[in-house]
Short mmCIF file of C-alpha atoms in Angstrom, two decimals:
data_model
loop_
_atom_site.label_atom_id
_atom_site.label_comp_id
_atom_site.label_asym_id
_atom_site.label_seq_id
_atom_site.Cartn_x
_atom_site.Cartn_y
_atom_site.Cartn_z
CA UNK A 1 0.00 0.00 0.00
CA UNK A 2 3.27 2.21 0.32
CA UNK A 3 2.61 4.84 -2.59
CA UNK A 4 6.51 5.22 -3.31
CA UNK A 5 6.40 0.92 -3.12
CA UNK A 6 3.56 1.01 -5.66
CA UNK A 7 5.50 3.38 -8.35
CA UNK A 8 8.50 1.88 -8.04
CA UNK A 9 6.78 -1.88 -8.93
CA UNK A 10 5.11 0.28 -11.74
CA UNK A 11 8.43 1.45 -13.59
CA UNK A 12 10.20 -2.16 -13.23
CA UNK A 13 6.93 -3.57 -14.29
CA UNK A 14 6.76 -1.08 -17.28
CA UNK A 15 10.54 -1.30 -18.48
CA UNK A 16 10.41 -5.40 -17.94
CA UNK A 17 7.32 -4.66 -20.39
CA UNK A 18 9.18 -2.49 -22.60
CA UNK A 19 12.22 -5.05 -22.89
CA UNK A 20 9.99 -7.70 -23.44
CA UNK A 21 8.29 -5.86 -26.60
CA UNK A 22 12.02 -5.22 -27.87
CA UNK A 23 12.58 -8.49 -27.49
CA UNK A 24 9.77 -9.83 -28.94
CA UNK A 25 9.95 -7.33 -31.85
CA UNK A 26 13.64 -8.07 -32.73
CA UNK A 27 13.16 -11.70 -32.79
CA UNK A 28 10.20 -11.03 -35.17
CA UNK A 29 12.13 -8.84 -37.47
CA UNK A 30 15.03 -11.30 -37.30
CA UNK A 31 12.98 -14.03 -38.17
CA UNK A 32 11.40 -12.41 -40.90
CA UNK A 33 14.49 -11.77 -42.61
CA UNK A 34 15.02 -15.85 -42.61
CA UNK A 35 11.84 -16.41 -43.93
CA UNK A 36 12.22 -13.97 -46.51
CA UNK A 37 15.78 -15.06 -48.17
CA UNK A 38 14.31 -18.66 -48.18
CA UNK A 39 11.77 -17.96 -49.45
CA UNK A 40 13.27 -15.68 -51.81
CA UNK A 41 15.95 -18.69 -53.06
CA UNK A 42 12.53 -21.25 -52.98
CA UNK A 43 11.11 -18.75 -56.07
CA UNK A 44 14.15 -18.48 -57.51
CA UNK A 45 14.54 -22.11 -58.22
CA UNK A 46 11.07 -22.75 -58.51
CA UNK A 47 10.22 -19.95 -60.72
CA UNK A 48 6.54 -19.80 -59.73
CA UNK A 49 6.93 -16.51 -59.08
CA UNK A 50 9.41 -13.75 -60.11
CA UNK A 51 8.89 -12.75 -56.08
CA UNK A 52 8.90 -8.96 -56.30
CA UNK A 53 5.74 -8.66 -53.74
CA UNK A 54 4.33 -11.29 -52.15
CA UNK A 55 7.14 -12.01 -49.96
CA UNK A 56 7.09 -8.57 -48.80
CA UNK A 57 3.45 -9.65 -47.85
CA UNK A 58 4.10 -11.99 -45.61
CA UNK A 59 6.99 -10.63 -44.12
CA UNK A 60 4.33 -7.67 -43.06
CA UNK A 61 2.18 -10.47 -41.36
CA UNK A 62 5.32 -11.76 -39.58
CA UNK A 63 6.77 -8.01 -38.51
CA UNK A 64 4.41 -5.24 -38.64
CA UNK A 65 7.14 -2.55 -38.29
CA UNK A 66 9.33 -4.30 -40.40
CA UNK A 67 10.83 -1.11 -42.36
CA UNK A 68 11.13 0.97 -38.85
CA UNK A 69 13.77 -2.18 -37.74
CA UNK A 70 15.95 -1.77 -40.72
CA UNK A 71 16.04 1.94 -40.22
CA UNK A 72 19.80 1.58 -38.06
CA UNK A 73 21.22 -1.03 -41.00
CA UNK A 74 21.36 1.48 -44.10
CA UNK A 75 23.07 4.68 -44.09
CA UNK A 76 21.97 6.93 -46.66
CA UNK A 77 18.27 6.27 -48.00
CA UNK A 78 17.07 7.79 -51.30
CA UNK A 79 13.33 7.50 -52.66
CA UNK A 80 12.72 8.17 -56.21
CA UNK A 81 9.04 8.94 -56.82
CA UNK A 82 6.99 10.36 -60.28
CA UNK A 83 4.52 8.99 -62.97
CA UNK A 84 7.08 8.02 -65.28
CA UNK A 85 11.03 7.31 -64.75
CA UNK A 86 11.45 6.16 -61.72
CA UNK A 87 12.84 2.35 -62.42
CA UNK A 88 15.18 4.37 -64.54
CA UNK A 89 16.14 6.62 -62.63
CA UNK A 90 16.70 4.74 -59.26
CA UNK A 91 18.45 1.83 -62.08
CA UNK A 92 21.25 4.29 -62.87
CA UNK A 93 21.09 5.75 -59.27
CA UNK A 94 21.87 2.34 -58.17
CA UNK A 95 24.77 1.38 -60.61
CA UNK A 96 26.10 4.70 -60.28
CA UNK A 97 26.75 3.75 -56.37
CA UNK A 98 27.45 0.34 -56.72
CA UNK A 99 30.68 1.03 -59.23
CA UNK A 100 31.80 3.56 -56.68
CA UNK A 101 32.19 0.30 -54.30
CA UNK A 102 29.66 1.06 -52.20
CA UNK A 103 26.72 -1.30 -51.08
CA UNK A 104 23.25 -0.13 -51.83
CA UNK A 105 19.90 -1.84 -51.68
CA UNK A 106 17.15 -1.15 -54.71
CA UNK A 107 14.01 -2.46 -55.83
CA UNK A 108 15.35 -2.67 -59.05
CA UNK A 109 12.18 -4.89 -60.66
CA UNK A 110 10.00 -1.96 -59.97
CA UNK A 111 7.68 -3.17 -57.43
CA UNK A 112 7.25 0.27 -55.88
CA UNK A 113 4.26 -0.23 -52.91
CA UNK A 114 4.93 -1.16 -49.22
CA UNK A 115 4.96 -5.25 -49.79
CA UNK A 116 6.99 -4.30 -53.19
CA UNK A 117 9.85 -2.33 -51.02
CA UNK A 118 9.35 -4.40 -47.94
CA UNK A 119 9.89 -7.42 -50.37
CA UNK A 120 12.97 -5.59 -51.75
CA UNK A 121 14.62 -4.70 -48.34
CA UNK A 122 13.89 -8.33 -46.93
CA UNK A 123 15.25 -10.14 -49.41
CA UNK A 124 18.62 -8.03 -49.58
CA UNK A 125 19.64 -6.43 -46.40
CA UNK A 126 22.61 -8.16 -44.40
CA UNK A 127 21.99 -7.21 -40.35
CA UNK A 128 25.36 -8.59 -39.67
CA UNK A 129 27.22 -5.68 -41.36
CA UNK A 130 26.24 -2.02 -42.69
CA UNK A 131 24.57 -0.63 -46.16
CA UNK A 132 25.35 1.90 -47.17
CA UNK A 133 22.78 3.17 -49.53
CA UNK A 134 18.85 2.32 -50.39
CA UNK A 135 17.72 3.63 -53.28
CA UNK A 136 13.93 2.90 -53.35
CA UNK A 137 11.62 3.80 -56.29
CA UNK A 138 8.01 4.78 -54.43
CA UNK A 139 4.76 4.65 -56.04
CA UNK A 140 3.15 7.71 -55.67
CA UNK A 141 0.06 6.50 -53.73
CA UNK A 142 2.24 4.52 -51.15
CA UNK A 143 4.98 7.23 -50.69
CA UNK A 144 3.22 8.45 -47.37
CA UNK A 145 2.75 4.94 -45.80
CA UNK A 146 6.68 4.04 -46.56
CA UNK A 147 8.02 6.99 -44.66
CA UNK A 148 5.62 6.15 -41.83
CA UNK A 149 8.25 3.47 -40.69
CA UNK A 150 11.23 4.23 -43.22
CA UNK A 151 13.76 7.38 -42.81
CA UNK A 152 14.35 9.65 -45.45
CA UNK A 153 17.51 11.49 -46.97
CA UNK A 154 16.56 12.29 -50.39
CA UNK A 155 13.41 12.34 -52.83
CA UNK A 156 13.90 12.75 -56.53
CA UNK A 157 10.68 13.72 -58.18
CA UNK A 158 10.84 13.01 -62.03
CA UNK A 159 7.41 14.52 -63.21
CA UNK A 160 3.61 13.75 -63.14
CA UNK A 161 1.08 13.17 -65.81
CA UNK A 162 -2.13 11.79 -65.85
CA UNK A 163 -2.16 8.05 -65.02
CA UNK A 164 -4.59 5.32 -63.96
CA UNK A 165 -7.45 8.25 -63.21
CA UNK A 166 -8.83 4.67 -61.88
CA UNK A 167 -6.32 4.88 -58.76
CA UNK A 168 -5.21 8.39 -58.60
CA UNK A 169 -8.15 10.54 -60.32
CA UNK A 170 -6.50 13.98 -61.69
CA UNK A 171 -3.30 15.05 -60.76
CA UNK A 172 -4.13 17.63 -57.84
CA UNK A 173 -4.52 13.81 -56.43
CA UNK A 174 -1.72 12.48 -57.27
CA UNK A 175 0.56 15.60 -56.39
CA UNK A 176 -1.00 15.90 -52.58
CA UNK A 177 0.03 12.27 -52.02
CA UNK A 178 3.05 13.02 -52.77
CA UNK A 179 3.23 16.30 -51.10
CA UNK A 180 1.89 14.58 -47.87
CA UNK A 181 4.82 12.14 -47.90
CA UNK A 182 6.98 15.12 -47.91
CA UNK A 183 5.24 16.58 -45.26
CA UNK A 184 6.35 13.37 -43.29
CA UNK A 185 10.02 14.16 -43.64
CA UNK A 186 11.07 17.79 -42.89
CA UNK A 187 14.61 17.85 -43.18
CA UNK A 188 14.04 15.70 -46.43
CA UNK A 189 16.32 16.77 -49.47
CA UNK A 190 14.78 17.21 -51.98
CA UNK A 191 15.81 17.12 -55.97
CA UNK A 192 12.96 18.57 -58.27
CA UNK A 193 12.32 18.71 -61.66
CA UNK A 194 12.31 22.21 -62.72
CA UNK A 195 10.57 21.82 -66.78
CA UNK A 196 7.60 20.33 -64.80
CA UNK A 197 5.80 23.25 -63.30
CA UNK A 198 3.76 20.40 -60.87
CA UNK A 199 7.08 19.03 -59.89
CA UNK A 200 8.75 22.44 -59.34
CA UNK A 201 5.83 23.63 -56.68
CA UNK A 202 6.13 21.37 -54.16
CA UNK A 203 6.93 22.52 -50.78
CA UNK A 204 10.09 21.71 -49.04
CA UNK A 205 12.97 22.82 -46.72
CA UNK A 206 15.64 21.58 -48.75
CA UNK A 207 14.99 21.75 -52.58
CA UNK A 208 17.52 21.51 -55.25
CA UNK A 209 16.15 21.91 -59.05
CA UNK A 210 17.62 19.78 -62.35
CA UNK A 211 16.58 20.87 -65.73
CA UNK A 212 17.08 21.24 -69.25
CA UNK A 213 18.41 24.11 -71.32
CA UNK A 214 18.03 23.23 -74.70
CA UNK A 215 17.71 19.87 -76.85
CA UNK A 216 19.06 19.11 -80.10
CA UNK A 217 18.58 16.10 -82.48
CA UNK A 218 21.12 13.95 -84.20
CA UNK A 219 18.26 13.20 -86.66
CA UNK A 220 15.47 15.40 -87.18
CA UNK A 221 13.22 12.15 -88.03
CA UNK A 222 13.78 11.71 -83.55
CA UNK A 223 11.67 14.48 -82.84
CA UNK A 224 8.43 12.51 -83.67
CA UNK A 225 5.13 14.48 -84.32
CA UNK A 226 3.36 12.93 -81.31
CA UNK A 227 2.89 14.67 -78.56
CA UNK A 228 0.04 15.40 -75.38
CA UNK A 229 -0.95 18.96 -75.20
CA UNK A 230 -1.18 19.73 -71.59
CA UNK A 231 -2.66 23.04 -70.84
CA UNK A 232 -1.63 23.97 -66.96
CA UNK A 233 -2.94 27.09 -64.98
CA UNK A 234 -0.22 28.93 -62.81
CA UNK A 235 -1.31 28.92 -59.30
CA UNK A 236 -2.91 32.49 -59.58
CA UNK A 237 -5.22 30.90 -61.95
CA UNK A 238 -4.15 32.42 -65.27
CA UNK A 239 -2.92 29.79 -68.05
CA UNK A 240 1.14 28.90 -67.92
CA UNK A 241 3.43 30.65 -71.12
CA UNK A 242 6.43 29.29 -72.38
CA UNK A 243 9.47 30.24 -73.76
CA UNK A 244 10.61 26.65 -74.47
CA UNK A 245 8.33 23.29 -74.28
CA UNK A 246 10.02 20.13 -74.85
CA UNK A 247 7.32 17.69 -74.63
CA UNK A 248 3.90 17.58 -72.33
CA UNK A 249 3.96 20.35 -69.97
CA UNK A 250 7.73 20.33 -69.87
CA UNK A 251 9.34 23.25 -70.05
CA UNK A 252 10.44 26.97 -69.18
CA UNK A 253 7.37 27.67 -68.32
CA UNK A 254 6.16 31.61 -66.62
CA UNK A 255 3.41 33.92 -65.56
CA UNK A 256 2.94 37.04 -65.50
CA UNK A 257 2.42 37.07 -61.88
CA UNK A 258 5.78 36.30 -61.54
CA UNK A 259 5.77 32.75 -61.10
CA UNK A 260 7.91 31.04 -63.54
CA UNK A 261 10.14 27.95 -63.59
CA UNK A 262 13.22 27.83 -61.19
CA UNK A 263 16.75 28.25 -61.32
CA UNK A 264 18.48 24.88 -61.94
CA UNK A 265 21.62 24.17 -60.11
CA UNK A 266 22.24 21.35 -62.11
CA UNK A 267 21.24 22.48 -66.06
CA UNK A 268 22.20 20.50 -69.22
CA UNK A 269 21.78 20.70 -72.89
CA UNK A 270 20.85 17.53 -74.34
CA UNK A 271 21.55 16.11 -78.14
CA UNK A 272 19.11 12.46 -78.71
CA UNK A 273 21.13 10.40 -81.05
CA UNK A 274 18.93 6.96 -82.02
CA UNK A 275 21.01 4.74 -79.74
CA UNK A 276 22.17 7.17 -77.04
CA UNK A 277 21.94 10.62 -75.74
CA UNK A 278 24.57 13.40 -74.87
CA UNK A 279 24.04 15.56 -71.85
CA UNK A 280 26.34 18.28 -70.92
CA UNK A 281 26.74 20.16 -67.90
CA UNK A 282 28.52 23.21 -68.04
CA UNK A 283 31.92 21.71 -68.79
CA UNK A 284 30.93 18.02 -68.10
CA UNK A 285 29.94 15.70 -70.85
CA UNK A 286 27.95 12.60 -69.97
CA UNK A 287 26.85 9.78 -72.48
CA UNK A 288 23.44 7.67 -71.80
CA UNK A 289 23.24 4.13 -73.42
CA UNK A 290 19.35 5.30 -73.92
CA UNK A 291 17.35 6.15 -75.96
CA UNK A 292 14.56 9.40 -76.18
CA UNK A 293 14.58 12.82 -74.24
CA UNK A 294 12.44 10.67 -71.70
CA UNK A 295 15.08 8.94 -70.60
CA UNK A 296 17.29 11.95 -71.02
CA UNK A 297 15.47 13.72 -67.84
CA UNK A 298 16.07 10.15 -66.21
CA UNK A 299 19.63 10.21 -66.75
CA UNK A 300 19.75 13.95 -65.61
CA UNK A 301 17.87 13.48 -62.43
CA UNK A 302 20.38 10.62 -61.58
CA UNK A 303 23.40 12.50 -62.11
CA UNK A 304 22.60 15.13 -60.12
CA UNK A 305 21.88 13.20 -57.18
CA UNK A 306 25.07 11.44 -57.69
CA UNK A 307 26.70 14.77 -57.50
CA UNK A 308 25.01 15.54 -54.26
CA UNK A 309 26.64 12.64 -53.07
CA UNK A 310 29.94 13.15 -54.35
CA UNK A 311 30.16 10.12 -56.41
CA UNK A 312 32.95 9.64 -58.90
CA UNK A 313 33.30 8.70 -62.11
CA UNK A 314 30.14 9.10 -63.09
CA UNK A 315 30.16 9.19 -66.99
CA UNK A 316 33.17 6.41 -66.77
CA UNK A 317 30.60 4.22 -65.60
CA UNK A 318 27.42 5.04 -67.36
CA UNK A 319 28.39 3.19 -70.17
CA UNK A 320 28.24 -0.19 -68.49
CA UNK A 321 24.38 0.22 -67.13
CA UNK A 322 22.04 -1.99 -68.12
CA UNK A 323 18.68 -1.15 -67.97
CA UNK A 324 15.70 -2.47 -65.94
CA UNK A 325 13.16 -5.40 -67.68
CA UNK A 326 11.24 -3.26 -70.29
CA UNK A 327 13.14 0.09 -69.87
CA UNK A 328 14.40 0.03 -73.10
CA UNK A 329 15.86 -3.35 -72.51
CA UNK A 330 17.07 -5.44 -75.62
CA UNK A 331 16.59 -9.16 -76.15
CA UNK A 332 16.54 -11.73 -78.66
CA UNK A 333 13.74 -13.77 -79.34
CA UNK A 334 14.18 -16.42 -82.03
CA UNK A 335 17.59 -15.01 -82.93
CA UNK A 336 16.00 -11.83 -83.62
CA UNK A 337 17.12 -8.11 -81.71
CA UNK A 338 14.06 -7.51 -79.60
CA UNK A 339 13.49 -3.84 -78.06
CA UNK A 340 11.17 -3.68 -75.28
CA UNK A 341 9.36 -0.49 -74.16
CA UNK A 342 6.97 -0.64 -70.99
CA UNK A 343 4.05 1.62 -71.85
CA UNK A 344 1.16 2.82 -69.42
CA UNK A 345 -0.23 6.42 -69.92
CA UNK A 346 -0.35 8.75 -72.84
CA UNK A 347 2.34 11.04 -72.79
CA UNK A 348 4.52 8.01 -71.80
CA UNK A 349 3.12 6.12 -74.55
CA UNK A 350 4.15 9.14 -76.93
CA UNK A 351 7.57 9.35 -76.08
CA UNK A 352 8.04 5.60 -76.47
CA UNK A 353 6.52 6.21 -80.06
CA UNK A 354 8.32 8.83 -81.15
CA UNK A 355 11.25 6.04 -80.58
CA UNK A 356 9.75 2.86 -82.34
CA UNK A 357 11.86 1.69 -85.73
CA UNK A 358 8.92 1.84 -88.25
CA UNK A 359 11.00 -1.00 -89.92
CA UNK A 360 10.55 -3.36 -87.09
CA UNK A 361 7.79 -5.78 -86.05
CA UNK A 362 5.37 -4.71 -83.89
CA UNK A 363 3.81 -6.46 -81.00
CA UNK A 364 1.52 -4.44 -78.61
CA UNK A 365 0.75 -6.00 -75.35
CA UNK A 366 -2.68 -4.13 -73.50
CA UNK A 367 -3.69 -6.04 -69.94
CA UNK A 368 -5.87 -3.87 -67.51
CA UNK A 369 -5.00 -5.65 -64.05
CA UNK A 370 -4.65 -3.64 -60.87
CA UNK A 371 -1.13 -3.10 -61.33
CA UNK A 372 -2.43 -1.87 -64.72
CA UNK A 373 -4.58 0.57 -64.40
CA UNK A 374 -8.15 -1.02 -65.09
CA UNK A 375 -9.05 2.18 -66.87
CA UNK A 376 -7.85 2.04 -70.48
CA UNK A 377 -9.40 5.07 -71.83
CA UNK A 378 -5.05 6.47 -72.30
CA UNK A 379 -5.22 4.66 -75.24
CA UNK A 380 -7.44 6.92 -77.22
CA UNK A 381 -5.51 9.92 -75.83
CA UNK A 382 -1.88 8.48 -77.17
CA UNK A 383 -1.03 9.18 -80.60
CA UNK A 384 -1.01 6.08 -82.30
CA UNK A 385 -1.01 7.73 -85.94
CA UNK A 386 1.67 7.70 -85.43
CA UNK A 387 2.61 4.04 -86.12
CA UNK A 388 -0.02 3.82 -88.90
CA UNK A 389 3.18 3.94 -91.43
CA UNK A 390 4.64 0.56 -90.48
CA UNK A 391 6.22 -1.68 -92.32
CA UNK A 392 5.12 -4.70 -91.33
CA UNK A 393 1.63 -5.88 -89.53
CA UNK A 394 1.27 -4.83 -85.91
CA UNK A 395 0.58 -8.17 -83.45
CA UNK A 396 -2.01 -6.70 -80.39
CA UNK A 397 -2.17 -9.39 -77.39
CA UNK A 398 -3.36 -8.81 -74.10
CA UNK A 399 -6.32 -8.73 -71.97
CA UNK A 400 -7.71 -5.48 -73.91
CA UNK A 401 -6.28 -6.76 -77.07
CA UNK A 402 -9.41 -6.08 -79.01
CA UNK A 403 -9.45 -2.16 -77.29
CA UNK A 404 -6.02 -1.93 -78.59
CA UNK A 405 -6.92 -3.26 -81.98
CA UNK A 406 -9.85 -0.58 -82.19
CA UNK A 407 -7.69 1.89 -81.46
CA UNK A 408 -5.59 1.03 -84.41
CA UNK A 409 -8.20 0.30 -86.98
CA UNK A 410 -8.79 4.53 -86.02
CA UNK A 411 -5.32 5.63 -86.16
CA UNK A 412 -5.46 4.07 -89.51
CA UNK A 413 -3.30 1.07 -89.27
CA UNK A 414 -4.68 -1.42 -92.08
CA UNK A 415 -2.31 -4.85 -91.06
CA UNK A 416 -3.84 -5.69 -87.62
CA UNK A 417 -3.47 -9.26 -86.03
CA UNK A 418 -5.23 -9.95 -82.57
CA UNK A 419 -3.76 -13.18 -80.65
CA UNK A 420 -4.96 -12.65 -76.79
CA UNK A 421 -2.31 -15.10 -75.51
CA UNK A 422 0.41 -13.32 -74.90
CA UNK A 423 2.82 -16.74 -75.07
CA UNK A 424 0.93 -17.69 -78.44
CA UNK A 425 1.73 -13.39 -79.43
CA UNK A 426 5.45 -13.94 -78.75
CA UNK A 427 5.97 -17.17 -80.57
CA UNK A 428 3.95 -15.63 -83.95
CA UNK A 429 6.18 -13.16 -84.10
CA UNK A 430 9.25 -14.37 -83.14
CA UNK A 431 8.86 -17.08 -85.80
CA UNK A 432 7.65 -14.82 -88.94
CA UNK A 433 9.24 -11.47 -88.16
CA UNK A 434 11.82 -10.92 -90.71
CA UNK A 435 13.53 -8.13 -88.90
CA UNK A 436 13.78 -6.71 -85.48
CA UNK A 437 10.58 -7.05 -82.97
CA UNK A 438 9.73 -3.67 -80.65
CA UNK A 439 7.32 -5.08 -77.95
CA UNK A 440 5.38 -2.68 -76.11
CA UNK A 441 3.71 -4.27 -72.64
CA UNK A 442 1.91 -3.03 -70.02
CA UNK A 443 3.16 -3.06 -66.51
CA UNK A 444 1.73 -7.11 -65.84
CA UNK A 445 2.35 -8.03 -69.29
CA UNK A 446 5.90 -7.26 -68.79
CA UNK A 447 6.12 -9.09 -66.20
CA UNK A 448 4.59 -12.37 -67.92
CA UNK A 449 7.33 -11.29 -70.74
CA UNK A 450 9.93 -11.49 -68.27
CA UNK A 451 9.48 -15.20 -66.93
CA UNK A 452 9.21 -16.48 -70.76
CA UNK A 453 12.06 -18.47 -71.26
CA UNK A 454 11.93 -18.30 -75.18
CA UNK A 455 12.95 -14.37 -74.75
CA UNK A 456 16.80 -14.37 -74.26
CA UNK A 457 19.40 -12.06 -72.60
CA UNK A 458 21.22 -10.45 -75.52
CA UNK A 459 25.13 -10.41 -74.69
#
């Protein structure tokens, strides 16, 4: 009944509770970790499953807080977050590092929700010794749950544009999610697209701007004809100007309330060649193995986060990347060069386009799962006129293969061939294409592509 008796009991009682919950929570995230990396090698030699989520899933049954525990094991953490770009851009981010010699962890097969990056973190981190870097692509819906639980250093953003309206509506939507992961972070750095006036407006303690000056063209024919008008009002209401648009609502963009597009401290003048792309900055010259300005801004965004972090070497090693599953990724299928482009809204779509070898064969791959976007309506917005010119007859497969061969019976492309089976797709063309294949998948399609054994790594 002593009061003093009483409290004391309480705190040994409460810090006995307190170590007990440690305890119970370490052996949880240690076991977890187990699990995952078996399960992990199980998949691997299995190959049910190319495992980029659903061991992340149950790891999240096994350890709630699973991301919070790996906070003390990696040093540096980078998120790279947009509509379009980020497996790029976190790709070279990631190579960039690892030929420097240090260790980093990515989620380089683009699974980009929580049980995606949970999955990726599981299955790589070693919690007998240091990492030193994570660099995490984050969708832009699950941004704000991943930095409930994981730290923050740096967040690219690469640019929005309308995409699955289905998940994110318009892209006031899209850019609060974002904004309210930012919100989570406060000493977050962050490295902003200045061409995208969405991007560039986003508040922050710490921002630092990348852009583009000017772009030139090996080859006039790159420049393409397609493009998405997007018509964006300044934040006083009035419609945006421009002095120079490169492609969407890219740009140097102003108002004549004063706001206008921001000072880059990292600014480059790009020249697309067909294979590769220059970018210069100021007396730096820096040579992509990819292809379109898309990828340009990729490339950009990644060097100057490298720079932030004072990584050397930089164009040295450039040359070596290899680019994520359908990121401009090359194959061979049936001893034939095989480009394949992931496509999945409009303006992304258009860019990819304004790429495609009219000489090639043609497969188009449309599926409307989740992952998706069930909401095909893009495809009436991209500009497939501009394909309506090929050579050769364009394969559609998929889910929405018959949406996608609509679509092309309007741009007025007269050699249409529906197979809905994607494997059945691949093999037709594989066996009576007579020149190089371009495959363009959607997101789940590309994955399918990328457990078919008949497609082969081209050395």
């Amino acid at each position: 009944r002593d009061p003093e008796m009483s409290r004391g009991l309480g705190d040994v009682y409460k810090r006995q509770h307190l170590e007990d919950y440690i305890l119970v929570g370490s052996l949880r995230f240690y076991f977890s970790l187990l699990a995952a990396k078996t399960a992990y090698r199980a998949l691997q030699l299995t190959r049910l499953s190319a495992g980029t989520s659903i061991i992340g899933r149950y790891v999240l049954k096994l350890c709630p807080d699973f991301l919070k525990q790996c906070n003390p094991y990696i040093s540096t953490k980078i998120n790279v977050t947009g509509t379009n770009g980020k497996t790029t851009t976190s790709g070279l981010i990631t190579h960039l590092i690892k030929e420097s010699g240090k260790s980093v962890i990515n989620n380089a097969m683009g699974a980009n929700m929580l049980t995606g990056v949970v999955n990726a973190v599981a299955v790589s981190l070693n919690p007998c010794e240091q990492t030193d870097f994570s660099v995490i692509e984050s969708d832009e819906a699950y941004l704000a749950k991943i930095y409930d639980q994981f730290e923050a250093d740096y967040l690219i953003v690469t640019n929005l544009f309308r995409d699955q309206l289905d998940r994110y509506g318009e892209l006031a939507t899209t850019k609060r999610l974002i904004q309210e992961g930012i919100n989570k972070k406060r000493e977050l750095k962050l490295l902003l697209n200045a061409d995208d006036p969405l991007v560039a407006s986003f508040e922050g303690r710490n921002k630092i701007y990348y852009g583009i000056e000017n772009v030139y063209y090996a080859d006039e024919s790159l420049k393409g004809k397609s493009d998405v008008e997007e018509a964006f009002n300044c934040p006083c209401g009035k419609p945006l100007e421009y002095e120079k648009k490169f492609f969407a609502q890219q740009g140097h963009y102003y108002c004549s309330c004063g706001f206008r597009r921001p000072e880059p401290k990292y600014k480059a003048d790009v020249t697309i060649h067909r294979e590769y792309s220059v970018i210069q900055i100021e007396n730096e010259s820096f040579t992509i193995p990819l292809v379109g300005l898309f990828n340009a801004y990729n490339a950009l965004a990644a060097i100057a986060l490298c720079k932030e972090l004072e990584i050397k070497d930089i164009n040295k090693h450039l040359s070596s990347f290899k680019v994520a599953f359908g990121r401009s990724e090359v194959k061979v299928l049936d001893g034939k060069k095989t480009l394949i482009q992931l496509i999945k809204n409009p303006i992304g779509a258009n860019e990819v386009l304004k790429t495609v070898d009219k000489d090639s064969n043609l497969l188009i791959i449309i599926n409307d799962n989740y992952a998706d976007g069930r909401d095909v309506s893009w495809l009436w917005d991209a500009e497939f006129e501009v394909i309506n010119n090929n050579k050769n007859e364009i394969v559609v497969s998929g889910i929405r293969a018959n949406d996608m061969a609509l679509r092309l019976k309007y741009a007025g492309v007269e050699k249409i061939k529906i197979i809905n089976d994607i494997e059945k797709a691949v093999e037709y063309i594989g066996k009576t294409a007579d020149n190089n294949i371009t495959i363009l998948p959607t997101y789940t399609a590309l994955l399918k592509l990328n457990r078919m054994r008949i497609l082969k790594k081209c050395y």
